[in-house]
Tab-separated table of N, CA and C in Angstrom:
chain	number	residue	atom	x	y	z
A	1	MET	N	110.530	95.661	17.055
A	1	MET	CA	109.650	96.792	17.034
A	1	MET	C	109.215	97.075	15.598
A	2	SER	N	107.970	97.454	15.503
A	2	SER	CA	107.460	97.800	14.175
A	2	SER	C	107.708	99.280	13.904
A	3	MET	N	107.483	99.666	12.684
A	3	MET	CA	107.730	101.045	12.290
A	3	MET	C	106.771	102.005	13.021
A	4	GLY	N	105.560	101.572	13.244
A	4	GLY	CA	104.588	102.407	13.950
A	4	GLY	C	105.024	102.690	15.383
A	5	GLU	N	105.562	101.672	16.060
A	5	GLU	CA	106.029	101.855	17.442
A	5	GLU	C	107.196	102.826	17.501
A	6	ILE	N	108.083	102.730	16.541
A	6	ILE	CA	109.246	103.630	16.512
A	6	ILE	C	108.788	105.074	16.297
A	7	ILE	N	107.815	105.293	15.423
A	7	ILE	CA	107.315	106.652	15.164
A	7	ILE	C	106.658	107.219	16.412
A	8	VAL	N	105.897	106.387	17.139
A	8	VAL	CA	105.248	106.856	18.371
A	8	VAL	C	106.301	107.246	19.400
A	9	ILE	N	107.343	106.449	19.542
A	9	ILE	CA	108.414	106.759	20.496
A	9	ILE	C	109.111	108.059	20.114
A	10	LEU	N	109.377	108.265	18.829
A	10	LEU	CA	110.027	109.504	18.379
A	10	LEU	C	109.142	110.734	18.648
A	11	ILE	N	107.856	110.616	18.409
A	11	ILE	CA	106.939	111.744	18.665
A	11	ILE	C	106.926	112.088	20.146
A	12	ILE	N	106.860	111.061	21.013
A	12	ILE	CA	106.876	111.306	22.470
A	12	ILE	C	108.196	111.935	22.880
A	13	ALA	N	109.306	111.460	22.302
A	13	ALA	CA	110.617	112.016	22.636
A	13	ALA	C	110.703	113.474	22.229
A	14	VAL	N	110.179	113.833	21.060
A	14	VAL	CA	110.207	115.226	20.600
A	14	VAL	C	109.365	116.098	21.529
A	15	LEU	N	108.216	115.564	21.945
A	15	LEU	CA	107.347	116.344	22.829
A	15	LEU	C	107.975	116.544	24.207
A	16	ILE	N	108.627	115.504	24.754
A	16	ILE	CA	109.200	115.593	26.102
A	16	ILE	C	110.504	116.394	26.077
A	17	LEU	N	111.409	116.072	25.173
A	17	LEU	CA	112.734	116.699	25.166
A	17	LEU	C	112.753	117.993	24.349
A	18	GLY	N	111.954	118.067	23.396
A	18	GLY	CA	111.980	119.234	22.512
A	18	GLY	C	112.976	119.018	21.391
A	19	PRO	N	112.827	119.747	20.329
A	19	PRO	CA	113.695	119.567	19.162
A	19	PRO	C	115.157	119.959	19.409
A	20	ASP	N	115.421	120.765	20.408
A	20	ASP	CA	116.797	121.202	20.682
A	20	ASP	C	117.619	120.126	21.409
A	21	LYS	N	117.006	119.469	22.352
A	21	LYS	CA	117.725	118.476	23.170
A	21	LYS	C	117.662	117.063	22.570
A	22	LEU	N	116.810	116.827	21.615
A	22	LEU	CA	116.630	115.483	21.049
A	22	LEU	C	117.906	114.922	20.421
A	23	PRO	N	118.671	115.674	19.626
A	23	PRO	CA	119.903	115.101	19.045
A	23	PRO	C	120.918	114.678	20.110
A	24	ASP	N	121.101	115.504	21.137
A	24	ASP	CA	122.040	115.137	22.218
A	24	ASP	C	121.547	113.889	22.957
A	25	ALA	N	120.241	113.822	23.216
A	25	ALA	CA	119.670	112.667	23.912
A	25	ALA	C	119.827	111.411	23.062
A	26	ALA	N	119.636	111.544	21.756
A	26	ALA	CA	119.786	110.388	20.860
A	26	ALA	C	121.229	109.888	20.872
A	27	VAL	N	122.188	110.796	20.868
A	27	VAL	CA	123.616	110.409	20.901
A	27	VAL	C	123.931	109.717	22.222
A	28	LYS	N	123.443	110.260	23.330
A	28	LYS	CA	123.704	109.657	24.637
A	28	LYS	C	123.054	108.275	24.740
A	29	ILE	N	121.856	108.153	24.240
A	29	ILE	CA	121.175	106.850	24.263
A	29	ILE	C	121.933	105.839	23.410
A	30	ALA	N	122.376	106.289	22.238
A	30	ALA	CA	123.140	105.387	21.350
A	30	ALA	C	124.441	104.941	22.024
A	31	LYS	N	125.140	105.873	22.686
A	31	LYS	CA	126.383	105.511	23.394
A	31	LYS	C	126.097	104.540	24.538
A	32	PHE	N	124.994	104.801	25.252
A	32	PHE	CA	124.619	103.922	26.363
A	32	PHE	C	124.304	102.507	25.853
A	33	ILE	N	123.544	102.408	24.782
A	33	ILE	CA	123.199	101.094	24.198
A	33	ILE	C	124.460	100.393	23.686
A	34	LYS	N	125.355	101.185	23.071
A	34	LYS	CA	126.607	100.607	22.562
A	34	LYS	C	127.464	100.076	23.721
A	35	ALA	N	127.515	100.836	24.831
A	35	ALA	CA	128.295	100.393	25.994
A	35	ALA	C	127.691	99.120	26.595
A	36	ILE	N	126.376	99.072	26.676
A	36	ILE	CA	125.721	97.855	27.196
A	36	ILE	C	126.015	96.664	26.290
A	37	LYS	N	125.910	96.890	24.983
A	37	LYS	CA	126.181	95.811	24.038
A	37	LYS	C	127.631	95.324	24.154
A	38	ARG	N	128.570	96.278	24.297
A	38	ARG	CA	129.991	95.917	24.439
A	38	ARG	C	130.207	95.089	25.712
A	39	ASN	N	129.568	95.505	26.815
A	39	ASN	CA	129.700	94.753	28.072
A	39	ASN	C	129.120	93.347	27.939
A	40	ILE	N	127.999	93.227	27.261
A	40	ILE	CA	127.401	91.906	27.047
A	40	ILE	C	128.320	91.044	26.192
A	41	ASP	N	128.882	91.631	25.132
A	41	ASP	CA	129.810	90.874	24.277
A	41	ASP	C	131.062	90.451	25.046
A	42	ASP	N	131.577	91.342	25.902
A	42	ASP	CA	132.743	90.988	26.728
A	42	ASP	C	132.412	89.847	27.694
A	43	ALA	N	131.213	89.912	28.273
A	43	ALA	CA	130.794	88.845	29.191
A	43	ALA	C	130.664	87.519	28.452
A	44	LYS	N	130.091	87.561	27.248
A	44	LYS	CA	129.978	86.347	26.428
A	44	LYS	C	131.361	85.783	26.102
A	45	ALA	N	132.264	86.673	25.695
A	45	ALA	CA	133.622	86.235	25.354
A	45	ALA	C	134.313	85.624	26.570
A	46	GLY	N	134.116	86.239	27.728
A	46	GLY	CA	134.714	85.701	28.959
A	46	GLY	C	134.159	84.329	29.292
A	47	LEU	N	132.849	84.173	29.163
A	47	LEU	CA	132.240	82.857	29.427
A	47	LEU	C	132.723	81.807	28.435
A	48	GLU	N	132.782	82.183	27.159
A	48	GLU	CA	133.273	81.240	26.150
A	48	GLU	C	134.724	80.854	26.422
A	49	LYS	N	135.519	81.835	26.869
A	49	LYS	CA	136.921	81.560	27.199
A	49	LYS	C	137.013	80.595	28.381
A	50	GLU	N	136.201	80.823	29.406
A	50	GLU	CA	136.192	79.935	30.575
A	50	GLU	C	135.746	78.529	30.188
A	51	ILE	N	134.730	78.452	29.335
A	51	ILE	CA	134.267	77.134	28.879
A	51	ILE	C	135.370	76.436	28.097
A	52	ARG	N	136.067	77.167	27.236
A	52	ARG	CA	137.160	76.581	26.437
A	52	ARG	C	138.300	76.124	27.360
A	53	ILE	N	138.608	76.933	28.368
A	53	ILE	CA	139.660	76.550	29.322
A	53	ILE	C	139.262	75.265	30.038
A	54	LYS	N	138.007	75.168	30.447
A	54	LYS	CA	137.520	73.965	31.131
A	54	LYS	C	137.620	72.756	30.209
A	55	GLU	N	137.242	72.929	28.928
A	55	GLU	CA	137.346	71.831	27.970
A	55	GLU	C	138.801	71.406	27.797
A	56	LEU	N	139.707	72.372	27.707
A	56	LEU	CA	141.130	72.052	27.565
A	56	LEU	C	141.661	71.337	28.808
A	57	GLN	N	141.206	71.779	29.986
A	57	GLN	CA	141.629	71.115	31.215
A	57	GLN	C	141.123	69.673	31.245
A	58	ASP	N	139.872	69.463	30.840
A	58	ASP	CA	139.324	68.108	30.805
A	58	ASP	C	140.090	67.234	29.820
A	59	GLU	N	140.420	67.807	28.667
A	59	GLU	CA	141.172	67.055	27.654
A	59	GLU	C	142.579	66.738	28.165
A	60	ALA	N	143.211	67.706	28.813
A	60	ALA	CA	144.550	67.476	29.369
A	60	ALA	C	144.498	66.391	30.448
A	61	LYS	N	143.461	66.401	31.281
A	61	LYS	CA	143.290	65.381	32.320
A	61	LYS	C	143.124	64.007	31.686
A	62	LYS	N	142.349	63.950	30.591
A	62	LYS	CA	142.144	62.677	29.894
A	62	LYS	C	143.480	62.132	29.367
A	63	TYR	N	144.280	63.021	28.723
A	63	TYR	CA	145.579	62.586	28.210
A	63	TYR	C	146.524	62.198	29.343
A	64	GLN	N	146.468	62.909	30.438
A	64	GLN	CA	147.307	62.574	31.588
A	64	GLN	C	146.937	61.195	32.128
A	65	ASP	N	145.640	60.913	32.222
A	65	ASP	CA	145.194	59.597	32.687
A	65	ASP	C	145.631	58.501	31.727
A	66	GLU	N	145.519	58.770	30.411
A	66	GLU	CA	145.951	57.777	29.424
A	66	GLU	C	147.447	57.518	29.531
A	67	LEU	N	148.231	58.584	29.696
A	67	LEU	CA	149.678	58.412	29.832
A	67	LEU	C	150.021	57.646	31.105
A	68	SER	N	149.316	57.938	32.167
A	68	SER	CA	149.554	57.246	33.426
A	68	SER	C	149.233	55.753	33.283
A	69	LEU	N	148.112	55.462	32.629
A	69	LEU	CA	147.731	54.073	32.401
A	69	LEU	C	148.750	53.367	31.516
A	70	SER	N	149.207	54.043	30.471
A	70	SER	CA	150.223	53.468	29.591
A	70	SER	C	151.516	53.220	30.361
A	71	HIS	N	151.875	54.158	31.218
A	71	HIS	CA	153.089	54.006	32.033
A	71	HIS	C	152.966	52.778	32.924
A	72	GLU	N	151.806	52.605	33.537
A	72	GLU	CA	151.596	51.424	34.383
A	72	GLU	C	151.684	50.147	33.562
A	73	ASN	N	151.073	50.141	32.385
A	73	ASN	CA	151.109	48.961	31.530
A	73	ASN	C	152.530	48.635	31.107
A	74	ILE	N	153.310	49.671	30.795
A	74	ILE	CA	154.703	49.448	30.411
A	74	ILE	C	155.478	48.874	31.587
A	75	ARG	N	155.245	49.410	32.780
A	75	ARG	CA	155.938	48.881	33.959
A	75	ARG	C	155.541	47.433	34.204
A	76	LYS	N	154.247	47.110	34.042
A	76	LYS	CA	153.811	45.729	34.233
A	76	LYS	C	154.439	44.833	33.184
A	77	LYS	N	154.477	45.308	31.935
A	77	LYS	CA	155.058	44.508	30.859
A	77	LYS	C	156.540	44.272	31.127
A	78	LEU	N	157.246	45.322	31.567
A	78	LEU	CA	158.655	45.157	31.894
A	78	LEU	C	158.820	44.179	33.055
A	79	SER	N	157.934	44.265	34.009
A	79	SER	CA	158.023	43.357	35.139
A	79	SER	C	157.827	41.920	34.685
A	80	PHE	N	156.887	41.689	33.781
A	80	PHE	CA	156.682	40.341	33.261
A	80	PHE	C	157.877	39.885	32.436
A	81	GLU	N	158.476	40.806	31.666
A	81	GLU	CA	159.672	40.446	30.903
A	81	GLU	C	160.818	40.120	31.856
A	82	GLU	N	160.972	40.900	32.899
A	82	GLU	CA	162.005	40.599	33.885
A	82	GLU	C	161.718	39.262	34.562
A	83	PHE	N	160.466	39.004	34.837
A	83	PHE	CA	160.089	37.730	35.441
A	83	PHE	C	160.426	36.578	34.493
A	84	ASP	N	160.140	36.733	33.201
A	84	ASP	CA	160.469	35.691	32.221
A	84	ASP	C	161.975	35.452	32.163
A	85	THR	N	162.750	36.540	32.211
A	85	THR	CA	164.207	36.401	32.199
A	85	THR	C	164.681	35.647	33.437
A	86	LEU	N	164.159	36.009	34.577
A	86	LEU	CA	164.515	35.338	35.823
A	86	LEU	C	164.116	33.872	35.754
A	87	LYS	N	162.938	33.586	35.236
A	87	LYS	CA	162.471	32.204	35.113
A	87	LYS	C	163.391	31.415	34.187
A	88	ARG	N	163.795	32.040	33.074
A	88	ARG	CA	164.716	31.373	32.149
A	88	ARG	C	166.049	31.073	32.819
A	89	ASP	N	166.558	32.039	33.591
A	89	ASP	CA	167.826	31.833	34.290
A	89	ASP	C	167.720	30.674	35.270
A	90	ILE	N	166.636	30.606	35.988
A	90	ILE	CA	166.439	29.520	36.956
A	90	ILE	C	166.326	28.194	36.231
A	91	LEU	N	165.579	28.167	35.153
A	91	LEU	CA	165.429	26.916	34.402
A	91	LEU	C	166.748	26.475	33.789
A	92	ASP	N	167.565	27.426	33.319
A	92	ASP	CA	168.865	27.071	32.760
A	92	ASP	C	169.778	26.459	33.818
A	93	LYS	N	169.707	26.946	35.031
A	93	LYS	CA	170.568	26.445	36.094
A	93	LYS	C	170.112	25.090	36.623
A	94	THR	N	168.861	24.771	36.515
A	94	THR	CA	168.359	23.524	37.093
A	94	THR	C	167.868	22.561	36.026
A	95	ARG	N	168.509	22.560	34.881
A	95	ARG	CA	168.114	21.634	33.815
A	95	ARG	C	168.362	20.195	34.285
A	96	VAL	N	167.480	19.358	33.928
A	96	VAL	CA	167.578	17.947	34.319
A	96	VAL	C	168.356	17.189	33.241
A	97	ASP	N	169.290	16.363	33.688
A	97	ASP	CA	170.057	15.539	32.772
A	97	ASP	C	169.212	14.303	32.448
A	98	LEU	N	168.806	14.181	31.230
A	98	LEU	CA	167.926	13.088	30.830
A	98	LEU	C	168.698	11.972	30.119
A	99	SER	N	169.952	11.850	30.422
A	99	SER	CA	170.722	10.797	29.765
A	99	SER	C	170.257	9.435	30.263
A	100	LEU	N	170.374	8.408	29.418
A	100	LEU	CA	169.877	7.075	29.743
A	100	LEU	C	171.033	6.137	30.090
A	101	ASP	N	171.998	6.583	30.834
A	101	ASP	CA	173.145	5.738	31.165
A	101	ASP	C	172.930	5.012	32.483
A	102	GLY	N	171.707	4.984	32.961
A	102	GLY	CA	171.421	4.213	34.148
A	102	GLY	C	171.448	5.006	35.430
A	103	ARG	N	171.964	6.181	35.406
A	103	ARG	CA	171.985	6.988	36.614
A	103	ARG	C	170.605	7.563	36.877
A	104	GLU	N	170.403	7.991	38.090
A	104	GLU	CA	169.130	8.618	38.426
A	104	GLU	C	169.123	10.021	37.822
A	105	MET	N	167.944	10.483	37.478
A	105	MET	CA	167.847	11.788	36.826
A	105	MET	C	167.911	12.867	37.890
A	106	ARG	N	168.960	13.710	37.771
A	106	ARG	CA	169.165	14.797	38.715
A	106	ARG	C	169.482	16.065	37.934
A	107	PRO	N	169.338	17.183	38.591
A	107	PRO	CA	169.764	18.417	37.935
A	107	PRO	C	171.241	18.361	37.632
A	108	LYS	N	171.681	19.042	36.589
A	108	LYS	CA	173.079	19.012	36.160
A	108	LYS	C	174.019	19.418	37.276
A	109	GLU	N	173.666	20.413	38.027
A	109	GLU	CA	174.559	20.891	39.087
A	109	GLU	C	174.844	19.781	40.091
A	110	SER	N	173.809	19.094	40.531
A	110	SER	CA	174.038	18.051	41.524
A	110	SER	C	174.720	16.859	40.898
A	111	ALA	N	174.478	16.609	39.606
A	111	ALA	CA	175.139	15.504	38.931
A	111	ALA	C	176.626	15.808	38.790
A	112	GLU	N	176.966	17.036	38.491
A	112	GLU	CA	178.366	17.417	38.348
A	112	GLU	C	179.085	17.344	39.688
A	113	LYS	N	178.437	17.714	40.778
A	113	LYS	CA	179.051	17.676	42.083
A	113	LYS	C	179.330	16.233	42.523
A	114	SER	N	178.434	15.299	42.166
A	114	SER	CA	178.618	13.935	42.590
A	114	SER	C	179.714	13.254	41.804
A	115	ASP	N	180.000	13.710	40.584
A	115	ASP	CA	181.072	13.144	39.769
A	115	ASP	C	182.436	13.559	40.277
A	116	VAL	N	182.513	14.591	41.063
A	116	VAL	CA	183.801	15.111	41.509
A	116	VAL	C	184.405	14.259	42.556
C-alpha cells in the first residue's frame, strides 16, 4: 500500500467510527491481524515439521534398506565361506594318492582299506 491509500483509509475510518472509537478499533484490528499472523506462522511451522518428519522417515527407510541389504550380503558371504570350508573338508577326505608304485590311483581312504 502506498502512503496515499493509507491516508484515505484513515480518513474514512475517522468519518465512520469517529475520533472516540477509532483508537479502540485500531487496537482491535491490530490484535486481529496479529492473531491471524500467529495462526499462519503456526500453520507454516506445523507444515515444516511434517515435511521434516517425512524426510526423516524417508532417510530412516533408506538406512533400514541399506542395513537389510548388508545383512543379506553378509549372510551370503558367510554361506559361501561355509561352502568353501565344506568343500575343503570333502577334498581333504578324498585326496587321490598319486604315488607311482604301480598301483591304481584311488582315494586315500579306499587305498588304506585295501591295504588292511
